[in-house]
Amino acid sequence: QVQLEESGGGLVPPGASLGLSCKFSGSAFRTYTMSWFRQAPGSEREFVAGIKGSSSSTYYADAVKGRFTMSRDNAKNTAYLQMNNLKPEDTAVYYCAADRQLITSSVRLHNQYDYWGQGTQVTVSS
């Protein structure tokens, strides 16, 4: 049974940085694709960033490319999202998601993930 727990959200001003963590409980973490999605009020859940387990290849939404960095530490069963130069439009609940050995074309699709965390609020406001 896989469980995911996010941490690190908060309230920051525009231009600030924030780091999110996703702790994975279960076995074979390195075989799972890990991703971050976000959902703002009144909006659909959208892909933010993903990282494969086998190759550690990373994928980003255009809106965050160059500002956000996703990484993973397989020894700690943890995935990370470093967010720099945050903007008000980054405000959302951020969810960690995991699924096993997704193909590249599925990484950005929220309906391909079986496991989700409870979400952590990120608010960017002055």
PDB file of C-alpha atoms in Angstrom:
ATOM      1  CA  GLN A   1       0.000   0.000   0.000  1.00  0.00           C
ATOM      2  CA  VAL A   2       1.446   3.357  -1.085  1.00  0.00           C
ATOM      3  CA  GLN A   3       0.926   6.503   0.932  1.00  0.00           C
ATOM      4  CA  LEU A   4       2.126   9.985   0.059  1.00  0.00           C
ATOM      5  CA  GLU A   5       2.563  12.895   2.430  1.00  0.00           C
ATOM      6  CA  GLU A   6       3.328  16.415   1.232  1.00  0.00           C
ATOM      7  CA  SER A   7       4.936  19.126   3.299  1.00  0.00           C
ATOM      8  CA  GLY A   8       6.402  22.585   2.816  1.00  0.00           C
ATOM      9  CA  GLY A   9       3.518  24.741   1.654  1.00  0.00           C
ATOM     10  CA  GLY A  10       2.874  28.234   2.983  1.00  0.00           C
ATOM     11  CA  LEU A  11       2.309  31.915   2.301  1.00  0.00           C
ATOM     12  CA  VAL A  12       5.087  33.781   0.508  1.00  0.00           C
ATOM     13  CA  PRO A  13       5.383  37.106  -1.347  1.00  0.00           C
ATOM     14  CA  PRO A  14       5.848  37.271  -5.132  1.00  0.00           C
ATOM     15  CA  GLY A  15       9.416  36.507  -6.153  1.00  0.00           C
ATOM     16  CA  ALA A  16      10.094  34.285  -3.171  1.00  0.00           C
ATOM     17  CA  SER A  17      11.137  30.638  -3.149  1.00  0.00           C
ATOM     18  CA  LEU A  18       9.519  27.648  -1.527  1.00  0.00           C
ATOM     19  CA  GLY A  19      10.330  23.945  -1.402  1.00  0.00           C
ATOM     20  CA  LEU A  20       7.821  21.106  -1.260  1.00  0.00           C
ATOM     21  CA  SER A  21       8.543  17.541  -0.190  1.00  0.00           C
ATOM     22  CA  CYS A  22       6.618  14.337  -0.835  1.00  0.00           C
ATOM     23  CA  LYS A  23       7.389  11.402   1.426  1.00  0.00           C
ATOM     24  CA  PHE A  24       6.581   8.025  -0.123  1.00  0.00           C
ATOM     25  CA  SER A  25       5.609   5.114   2.139  1.00  0.00           C
ATOM     26  CA  GLY A  26       5.673   1.713   0.510  1.00  0.00           C
ATOM     27  CA  SER A  27       8.112  -0.401  -1.415  1.00  0.00           C
ATOM     28  CA  ALA A  28      10.031  -0.033  -4.661  1.00  0.00           C
ATOM     29  CA  PHE A  29      10.006   3.764  -4.673  1.00  0.00           C
ATOM     30  CA  ARG A  30      12.575   3.904  -7.438  1.00  0.00           C
ATOM     31  CA  THR A  31      10.137   2.205  -9.840  1.00  0.00           C
ATOM     32  CA  TYR A  32       7.507   4.930  -9.435  1.00  0.00           C
ATOM     33  CA  THR A  33       7.032   8.022 -11.507  1.00  0.00           C
ATOM     34  CA  MET A  34       6.488  10.930  -9.099  1.00  0.00           C
ATOM     35  CA  SER A  35       4.706  14.109 -10.100  1.00  0.00           C
ATOM     36  CA  TRP A  36       3.265  17.312  -8.753  1.00  0.00           C
ATOM     37  CA  PHE A  37      -0.114  18.642  -9.789  1.00  0.00           C
ATOM     38  CA  ARG A  38      -1.886  21.749  -8.578  1.00  0.00           C
ATOM     39  CA  GLN A  39      -5.437  22.943  -8.375  1.00  0.00           C
ATOM     40  CA  ALA A  40      -6.614  26.509  -7.883  1.00  0.00           C
ATOM     41  CA  PRO A  41     -10.190  27.338  -6.807  1.00  0.00           C
ATOM     42  CA  GLY A  42     -12.562  26.956  -9.720  1.00  0.00           C
ATOM     43  CA  SER A  43      -9.906  25.367 -11.920  1.00  0.00           C
ATOM     44  CA  GLU A  44      -9.092  21.866 -13.001  1.00  0.00           C
ATOM     45  CA  ARG A  45      -6.139  19.984 -11.610  1.00  0.00           C
ATOM     46  CA  GLU A  46      -3.102  20.669 -13.758  1.00  0.00           C
ATOM     47  CA  PHE A  47       0.281  19.052 -14.200  1.00  0.00           C
ATOM     48  CA  VAL A  48       3.245  20.941 -12.761  1.00  0.00           C
ATOM     49  CA  ALA A  49       6.287  18.643 -12.879  1.00  0.00           C
ATOM     50  CA  GLY A  50       7.192  14.978 -12.981  1.00  0.00           C
ATOM     51  CA  ILE A  51      10.198  12.713 -12.618  1.00  0.00           C
ATOM     52  CA  LYS A  52      10.628   9.128 -13.670  1.00  0.00           C
ATOM     53  CA  GLY A  53      12.075   6.544 -11.351  1.00  0.00           C
ATOM     54  CA  SER A  54      14.140   4.575 -13.797  1.00  0.00           C
ATOM     55  CA  SER A  55      15.905   7.407 -15.595  1.00  0.00           C
ATOM     56  CA  SER A  56      15.137  10.410 -13.363  1.00  0.00           C
ATOM     57  CA  SER A  57      14.056  12.208 -16.513  1.00  0.00           C
ATOM     58  CA  THR A  58      12.114  15.329 -15.624  1.00  0.00           C
ATOM     59  CA  TYR A  59       9.110  16.985 -17.212  1.00  0.00           C
ATOM     60  CA  TYR A  60       7.643  20.443 -16.621  1.00  0.00           C
ATOM     61  CA  ALA A  61       4.593  22.455 -17.507  1.00  0.00           C
ATOM     62  CA  ASP A  62       5.419  25.453 -19.681  1.00  0.00           C
ATOM     63  CA  ALA A  63       4.136  27.805 -16.966  1.00  0.00           C
ATOM     64  CA  VAL A  64       6.821  26.688 -14.502  1.00  0.00           C
ATOM     65  CA  LYS A  65       9.739  25.766 -16.765  1.00  0.00           C
ATOM     66  CA  GLY A  66      12.882  27.588 -15.687  1.00  0.00           C
ATOM     67  CA  ARG A  67      11.443  28.452 -12.263  1.00  0.00           C
ATOM     68  CA  PHE A  68      10.612  25.063 -10.728  1.00  0.00           C
ATOM     69  CA  THR A  69      12.921  22.090 -10.310  1.00  0.00           C
ATOM     70  CA  MET A  70      11.813  18.581  -9.475  1.00  0.00           C
ATOM     71  CA  SER A  71      14.131  16.013  -7.968  1.00  0.00           C
ATOM     72  CA  ARG A  72      14.062  12.794  -6.010  1.00  0.00           C
ATOM     73  CA  ASP A  73      16.174  11.003  -3.429  1.00  0.00           C
ATOM     74  CA  ASN A  74      15.619   7.272  -3.790  1.00  0.00           C
ATOM     75  CA  ALA A  75      17.513   6.563  -0.578  1.00  0.00           C
ATOM     76  CA  LYS A  76      15.023   8.704   1.362  1.00  0.00           C
ATOM     77  CA  ASN A  77      11.891   7.713  -0.584  1.00  0.00           C
ATOM     78  CA  THR A  78      11.209  11.390  -1.127  1.00  0.00           C
ATOM     79  CA  ALA A  79      10.450  13.639  -4.085  1.00  0.00           C
ATOM     80  CA  TYR A  80      10.969  17.382  -4.045  1.00  0.00           C
ATOM     81  CA  LEU A  81       9.739  20.458  -5.852  1.00  0.00           C
ATOM     82  CA  GLN A  82      11.864  23.580  -5.569  1.00  0.00           C
ATOM     83  CA  MET A  83       9.874  26.628  -6.610  1.00  0.00           C
ATOM     84  CA  ASN A  84      11.685  29.882  -7.353  1.00  0.00           C
ATOM     85  CA  ASN A  85      10.448  33.303  -8.460  1.00  0.00           C
ATOM     86  CA  LEU A  86       6.932  32.461  -7.380  1.00  0.00           C
ATOM     87  CA  LYS A  87       4.045  34.381  -8.919  1.00  0.00           C
ATOM     88  CA  PRO A  88       0.495  34.992  -7.667  1.00  0.00           C
ATOM     89  CA  GLU A  89      -0.785  32.636 -10.377  1.00  0.00           C
ATOM     90  CA  ASP A  90       1.162  29.812  -8.715  1.00  0.00           C
ATOM     91  CA  THR A  91      -1.304  29.966  -5.829  1.00  0.00           C
ATOM     92  CA  ALA A  92      -3.009  26.570  -5.528  1.00  0.00           C
ATOM     93  CA  VAL A  93      -3.198  23.370  -3.576  1.00  0.00           C
ATOM     94  CA  TYR A  94      -0.240  21.254  -4.657  1.00  0.00           C
ATOM     95  CA  TYR A  95      -0.666  17.490  -4.797  1.00  0.00           C
ATOM     96  CA  CYS A  96       1.951  14.797  -5.001  1.00  0.00           C
ATOM     97  CA  ALA A  97       1.094  11.806  -7.184  1.00  0.00           C
ATOM     98  CA  ALA A  98       2.734   8.462  -7.871  1.00  0.00           C
ATOM     99  CA  ASP A  99       2.304   5.604 -10.265  1.00  0.00           C
ATOM    100  CA  ARG A 100       4.435   2.776 -11.384  1.00  0.00           C
ATOM    101  CA  GLN A 101       6.464   2.958 -14.560  1.00  0.00           C
ATOM    102  CA  LEU A 102       4.371   5.400 -16.523  1.00  0.00           C
ATOM    103  CA  ILE A 103       5.234   5.868 -20.144  1.00  0.00           C
ATOM    104  CA  THR A 104       6.352   9.344 -21.124  1.00  0.00           C
ATOM    105  CA  SER A 105       3.084  10.276 -22.818  1.00  0.00           C
ATOM    106  CA  SER A 106       1.165   9.558 -19.589  1.00  0.00           C
ATOM    107  CA  VAL A 107       3.294  11.527 -17.145  1.00  0.00           C
ATOM    108  CA  ARG A 108       1.264  14.733 -17.552  1.00  0.00           C
ATOM    109  CA  LEU A 109      -2.163  13.065 -17.236  1.00  0.00           C
ATOM    110  CA  HIS A 110      -3.661  13.158 -13.744  1.00  0.00           C
ATOM    111  CA  ASN A 111      -6.004  10.243 -14.490  1.00  0.00           C
ATOM    112  CA  GLN A 112      -2.995   7.942 -14.940  1.00  0.00           C
ATOM    113  CA  TYR A 113      -1.944   8.164 -11.288  1.00  0.00           C
ATOM    114  CA  ASP A 114      -3.250   5.733  -8.688  1.00  0.00           C
ATOM    115  CA  TYR A 115      -1.768   7.350  -5.584  1.00  0.00           C
ATOM    116  CA  TRP A 116      -2.230  10.880  -4.291  1.00  0.00           C
ATOM    117  CA  GLY A 117      -1.267  12.896  -1.257  1.00  0.00           C
ATOM    118  CA  GLN A 118      -3.677  15.072   0.694  1.00  0.00           C
ATOM    119  CA  GLY A 119      -2.322  18.306  -0.779  1.00  0.00           C
ATOM    120  CA  THR A 120      -0.513  21.317   0.609  1.00  0.00           C
ATOM    121  CA  GLN A 121      -1.547  24.952   0.149  1.00  0.00           C
ATOM    122  CA  VAL A 122       0.809  27.365  -1.576  1.00  0.00           C
ATOM    123  CA  THR A 123      -0.250  31.014  -1.519  1.00  0.00           C
ATOM    124  CA  VAL A 124       1.748  33.720  -3.287  1.00  0.00           C
ATOM    125  CA  SER A 125       0.595  37.145  -2.215  1.00  0.00           C
ATOM    126  CA  SER A 126       1.983  40.457  -1.066  1.00  0.00           C
TER     127      SER A 126
END
